[in-house]
PDB file of C-alpha atoms in Angstrom:
ATOM      1  CA  UNK E   1     148.437 111.593 136.474  1.00 62.00           C
ATOM      2  CA  UNK E   2     149.138 110.248 133.041  1.00 59.00           C
ATOM      3  CA  UNK E   3     145.980 109.334 131.081  1.00 65.00           C
ATOM      4  CA  UNK E   4     145.982 105.812 129.390  1.00 61.00           C
ATOM      5  CA  UNK E   5     146.683 105.637 125.517  1.00 66.00           C
ATOM      6  CA  UNK E   6     143.538 104.983 123.332  1.00 76.00           C
ATOM      7  CA  UNK E   7     143.501 101.034 122.998  1.00 73.00           C
ATOM      8  CA  UNK E   8     144.268 101.256 119.359  1.00 91.00           C
ATOM      9  CA  UNK E   9     147.054 103.654 119.780  1.00 94.00           C
ATOM     10  CA  UNK E  10     148.539 101.377 122.506  1.00 94.00           C
ATOM     11  CA  UNK E  11     148.088  98.172 120.522  1.00 96.00           C
ATOM     12  CA  UNK E  12     149.744  99.817 117.561  1.00 96.00           C
ATOM     13  CA  UNK E  13     152.582 101.051 119.587  1.00 97.00           C
ATOM     14  CA  UNK E  14     152.975  97.532 121.139  1.00 97.00           C
ATOM     15  CA  UNK E  15     153.171  96.029 117.819  1.00 98.00           C
ATOM     16  CA  UNK E  16     155.799  98.490 116.442  1.00 98.00           C
ATOM     17  CA  UNK E  17     157.882  97.867 119.644  1.00 98.00           C
ATOM     18  CA  UNK E  18     157.530  94.156 119.122  1.00 98.00           C
ATOM     19  CA  UNK E  19     158.711  94.386 115.670  1.00 98.00           C
ATOM     20  CA  UNK E  20     161.554  96.448 116.549  1.00 98.00           C
ATOM     21  CA  UNK E  21     162.469  94.152 119.563  1.00 98.00           C
ATOM     22  CA  UNK E  22     162.445  91.149 117.019  1.00 98.00           C
ATOM     23  CA  UNK E  23     165.017  93.114 114.881  1.00 98.00           C
ATOM     24  CA  UNK E  24     167.180  93.773 117.818  1.00 98.00           C
ATOM     25  CA  UNK E  25     167.003  90.069 118.719  1.00 98.00           C
ATOM     26  CA  UNK E  26     167.727  89.045 115.128  1.00 98.00           C
ATOM     27  CA  UNK E  27     170.733  91.374 115.163  1.00 98.00           C
ATOM     28  CA  UNK E  28     171.874  90.013 118.529  1.00 98.00           C
ATOM     29  CA  UNK E  29     171.598  86.361 117.297  1.00 98.00           C
ATOM     30  CA  UNK E  30     173.379  87.175 114.168  1.00 98.00           C
ATOM     31  CA  UNK E  31     176.151  89.094 115.817  1.00 98.00           C
ATOM     32  CA  UNK E  32     176.781  86.083 118.323  1.00 97.00           C
ATOM     33  CA  UNK E  33     176.567  83.115 115.678  1.00 96.00           C
ATOM     34  CA  UNK E  34     173.285  81.762 116.640  1.00 96.00           C
ATOM     35  CA  UNK E  35     173.230  79.145 113.823  1.00 97.00           C
ATOM     36  CA  UNK E  36     176.430  77.476 115.066  1.00 96.00           C
ATOM     37  CA  UNK E  37     174.315  76.137 117.988  1.00 93.00           C
ATOM     38  CA  UNK E  38     170.882  76.006 116.373  1.00 95.00           C
ATOM     39  CA  UNK E  39     171.757  74.017 113.058  1.00 97.00           C
ATOM     40  CA  UNK E  40     173.593  71.007 114.815  1.00 97.00           C
ATOM     41  CA  UNK E  41     170.689  70.821 117.373  1.00 94.00           C
ATOM     42  CA  UNK E  42     168.175  70.786 114.454  1.00 97.00           C
ATOM     43  CA  UNK E  43     170.074  67.996 112.735  1.00 97.00           C
ATOM     44  CA  UNK E  44     170.159  66.039 115.924  1.00 97.00           C
ATOM     45  CA  UNK E  45     166.448  66.213 116.410  1.00 96.00           C
ATOM     46  CA  UNK E  46     165.782  65.437 112.918  1.00 96.00           C
ATOM     47  CA  UNK E  47     168.114  62.133 113.350  1.00 96.00           C
ATOM     48  CA  UNK E  48     166.589  61.234 116.494  1.00 96.00           C
ATOM     49  CA  UNK E  49     162.775  61.613 115.403  1.00 96.00           C
ATOM     50  CA  UNK E  50     163.531  60.465 111.784  1.00 95.00           C
ATOM     51  CA  UNK E  51     161.673  63.460 110.267  1.00 95.00           C
ATOM     52  CA  UNK E  52     162.728  66.413 108.199  1.00 92.00           C
ATOM     53  CA  UNK E  53     162.044  68.897 110.799  1.00 94.00           C
ATOM     54  CA  UNK E  54     163.096  71.427 112.148  1.00 96.00           C
ATOM     55  CA  UNK E  55     164.838  73.032 109.227  1.00 96.00           C
ATOM     56  CA  UNK E  56     168.736  74.058 109.013  1.00 97.00           C
ATOM     57  CA  UNK E  57     169.757  77.376 107.392  1.00 97.00           C
ATOM     58  CA  UNK E  58     172.569  79.226 105.634  1.00 97.00           C
ATOM     59  CA  UNK E  59     173.217  82.456 107.334  1.00 98.00           C
ATOM     60  CA  UNK E  60     171.868  84.100 104.206  1.00 98.00           C
ATOM     61  CA  UNK E  61     168.711  82.353 104.055  1.00 97.00           C
ATOM     62  CA  UNK E  62     168.008  82.697 107.862  1.00 98.00           C
ATOM     63  CA  UNK E  63     168.844  86.371 107.820  1.00 98.00           C
ATOM     64  CA  UNK E  64     166.872  87.263 104.694  1.00 98.00           C
ATOM     65  CA  UNK E  65     163.878  85.341 105.918  1.00 98.00           C
ATOM     66  CA  UNK E  66     163.776  86.869 109.209  1.00 98.00           C
ATOM     67  CA  UNK E  67     164.197  90.365 107.771  1.00 98.00           C
ATOM     68  CA  UNK E  68     161.434  89.825 105.412  1.00 98.00           C
ATOM     69  CA  UNK E  69     159.245  88.648 108.435  1.00 98.00           C
ATOM     70  CA  UNK E  70     160.098  91.896 110.390  1.00 98.00           C
ATOM     71  CA  UNK E  71     159.140  93.937 107.384  1.00 98.00           C
ATOM     72  CA  UNK E  72     156.022  92.376 107.201  1.00 98.00           C
ATOM     73  CA  UNK E  73     155.316  93.053 110.777  1.00 98.00           C
ATOM     74  CA  UNK E  74     156.142  96.711 110.159  1.00 98.00           C
ATOM     75  CA  UNK E  75     153.993  96.802 107.013  1.00 98.00           C
ATOM     76  CA  UNK E  76     151.158  95.530 109.001  1.00 97.00           C
ATOM     77  CA  UNK E  77     151.453  98.201 111.513  1.00 96.00           C
ATOM     78  CA  UNK E  78     148.586 100.661 110.063  1.00 94.00           C
ATOM     79  CA  UNK E  79     146.140  97.777 110.565  1.00 94.00           C
ATOM     80  CA  UNK E  80     147.274  97.516 114.388  1.00 95.00           C
ATOM     81  CA  UNK E  81     146.866 101.324 114.898  1.00 93.00           C
ATOM     82  CA  UNK E  82     143.386 101.103 113.256  1.00 91.00           C
ATOM     83  CA  UNK E  83     142.433  98.315 115.618  1.00 85.00           C
ATOM     84  CA  UNK E  84     141.592  95.668 112.738  1.00 91.00           C
ATOM     85  CA  UNK E  85     140.183  92.729 114.872  1.00 92.00           C
ATOM     86  CA  UNK E  86     142.254  89.988 112.817  1.00 96.00           C
ATOM     87  CA  UNK E  87     145.441  91.486 113.711  1.00 96.00           C
ATOM     88  CA  UNK E  88     144.836  91.012 117.471  1.00 95.00           C
ATOM     89  CA  UNK E  89     144.452  87.391 116.488  1.00 96.00           C
ATOM     90  CA  UNK E  90     147.662  87.332 114.782  1.00 97.00           C
ATOM     91  CA  UNK E  91     149.376  88.848 117.582  1.00 98.00           C
ATOM     92  CA  UNK E  92     148.525  86.363 120.346  1.00 98.00           C
ATOM     93  CA  UNK E  93     150.933  83.396 118.871  1.00 98.00           C
ATOM     94  CA  UNK E  94     153.264  86.106 117.888  1.00 98.00           C
ATOM     95  CA  UNK E  95     153.497  87.491 121.372  1.00 98.00           C
ATOM     96  CA  UNK E  96     153.361  84.222 123.005  1.00 98.00           C
ATOM     97  CA  UNK E  97     155.713  82.192 120.749  1.00 98.00           C
ATOM     98  CA  UNK E  98     158.220  84.623 119.380  1.00 96.00           C
ATOM     99  CA  UNK E  99     158.134  87.132 122.405  1.00 96.00           C
ATOM    100  CA  UNK E 100     157.637  85.078 125.492  1.00 97.00           C
ATOM    101  CA  UNK E 101     158.550  81.530 124.400  1.00 97.00           C
ATOM    102  CA  UNK E 102     161.923  82.551 122.247  1.00 97.00           C
ATOM    103  CA  UNK E 103     162.997  84.880 124.963  1.00 97.00           C
ATOM    104  CA  UNK E 104     162.686  82.342 127.780  1.00 97.00           C
ATOM    105  CA  UNK E 105     164.286  79.654 125.871  1.00 96.00           C
ATOM    106  CA  UNK E 106     167.574  81.885 125.316  1.00 97.00           C
ATOM    107  CA  UNK E 107     167.544  82.512 128.977  1.00 97.00           C
ATOM    108  CA  UNK E 108     166.767  78.972 130.171  1.00 97.00           C
ATOM    109  CA  UNK E 109     169.228  77.701 127.437  1.00 95.00           C
ATOM    110  CA  UNK E 110     171.941  79.993 128.774  1.00 97.00           C
ATOM    111  CA  UNK E 111     171.432  78.621 132.471  1.00 97.00           C
ATOM    112  CA  UNK E 112     171.506  75.077 131.284  1.00 96.00           C
ATOM    113  CA  UNK E 113     174.555  75.660 129.210  1.00 94.00           C
ATOM    114  CA  UNK E 114     176.182  77.842 131.638  1.00 97.00           C
ATOM    115  CA  UNK E 115     177.039  80.322 129.334  1.00 96.00           C
ATOM    116  CA  UNK E 116     175.473  83.128 127.366  1.00 96.00           C
ATOM    117  CA  UNK E 117     173.839  81.899 124.248  1.00 96.00           C
ATOM    118  CA  UNK E 118     173.330  84.065 121.172  1.00 96.00           C
ATOM    119  CA  UNK E 119     170.466  86.218 121.542  1.00 97.00           C
ATOM    120  CA  UNK E 120     170.509  86.313 125.402  1.00 97.00           C
ATOM    121  CA  UNK E 121     171.345  90.144 125.526  1.00 98.00           C
ATOM    122  CA  UNK E 122     168.237  91.184 123.665  1.00 98.00           C
ATOM    123  CA  UNK E 123     165.919  88.519 125.370  1.00 98.00           C
ATOM    124  CA  UNK E 124     164.892  90.827 128.085  1.00 97.00           C
ATOM    125  CA  UNK E 125     163.658  93.452 125.536  1.00 98.00           C
ATOM    126  CA  UNK E 126     161.849  90.784 123.602  1.00 98.00           C
ATOM    127  CA  UNK E 127     160.196  89.604 126.681  1.00 98.00           C
ATOM    128  CA  UNK E 128     158.957  92.937 127.671  1.00 98.00           C
ATOM    129  CA  UNK E 129     157.673  93.986 124.093  1.00 98.00           C
ATOM    130  CA  UNK E 130     155.981  90.514 123.598  1.00 98.00           C
ATOM    131  CA  UNK E 131     154.346  90.868 127.154  1.00 98.00           C
ATOM    132  CA  UNK E 132     153.158  94.205 126.150  1.00 98.00           C
ATOM    133  CA  UNK E 133     151.921  93.028 122.849  1.00 98.00           C
ATOM    134  CA  UNK E 134     149.971  90.065 124.573  1.00 98.00           C
ATOM    135  CA  UNK E 135     148.259  92.655 127.233  1.00 97.00           C
ATOM    136  CA  UNK E 136     147.567  94.971 124.593  1.00 95.00           C
ATOM    137  CA  UNK E 137     145.936  92.365 122.518  1.00 95.00           C
ATOM    138  CA  UNK E 138     143.318  91.844 125.104  1.00 94.00           C
ATOM    139  CA  UNK E 139     142.740  95.484 125.512  1.00 89.00           C
ATOM    140  CA  UNK E 140     139.428  96.908 123.781  1.00 78.00           C
TER     141      UNK E 140
END
């Protein structure tokens, strides 16, 4: 039988896998013109609610921001492998919102629109890695 990974190693691996899944998801969205759906929807929400949110993006700004975020996740990976308590707290909203919520929204959106949306292909990977990160966050 396989022996379980020490908890810090498991959490660190989950953290790295999550960062790479986000990178794959961003590449999937970029390759399938995600902003052509996102920006018009963001503008419609802003008009309907009369608020300046959610933001709209140029492709370059969107991509550079997400690459910086993925880089930050990878730079924080030593803290994950060392079991820093604060990084487990950071992991919870990331896993829930980015991993589970974002992946689910691409799947549900594709069902509603009756066509594959940008990001759908990588959503299962993001869902699995987000679930792993969430689970690993609670392991001590």
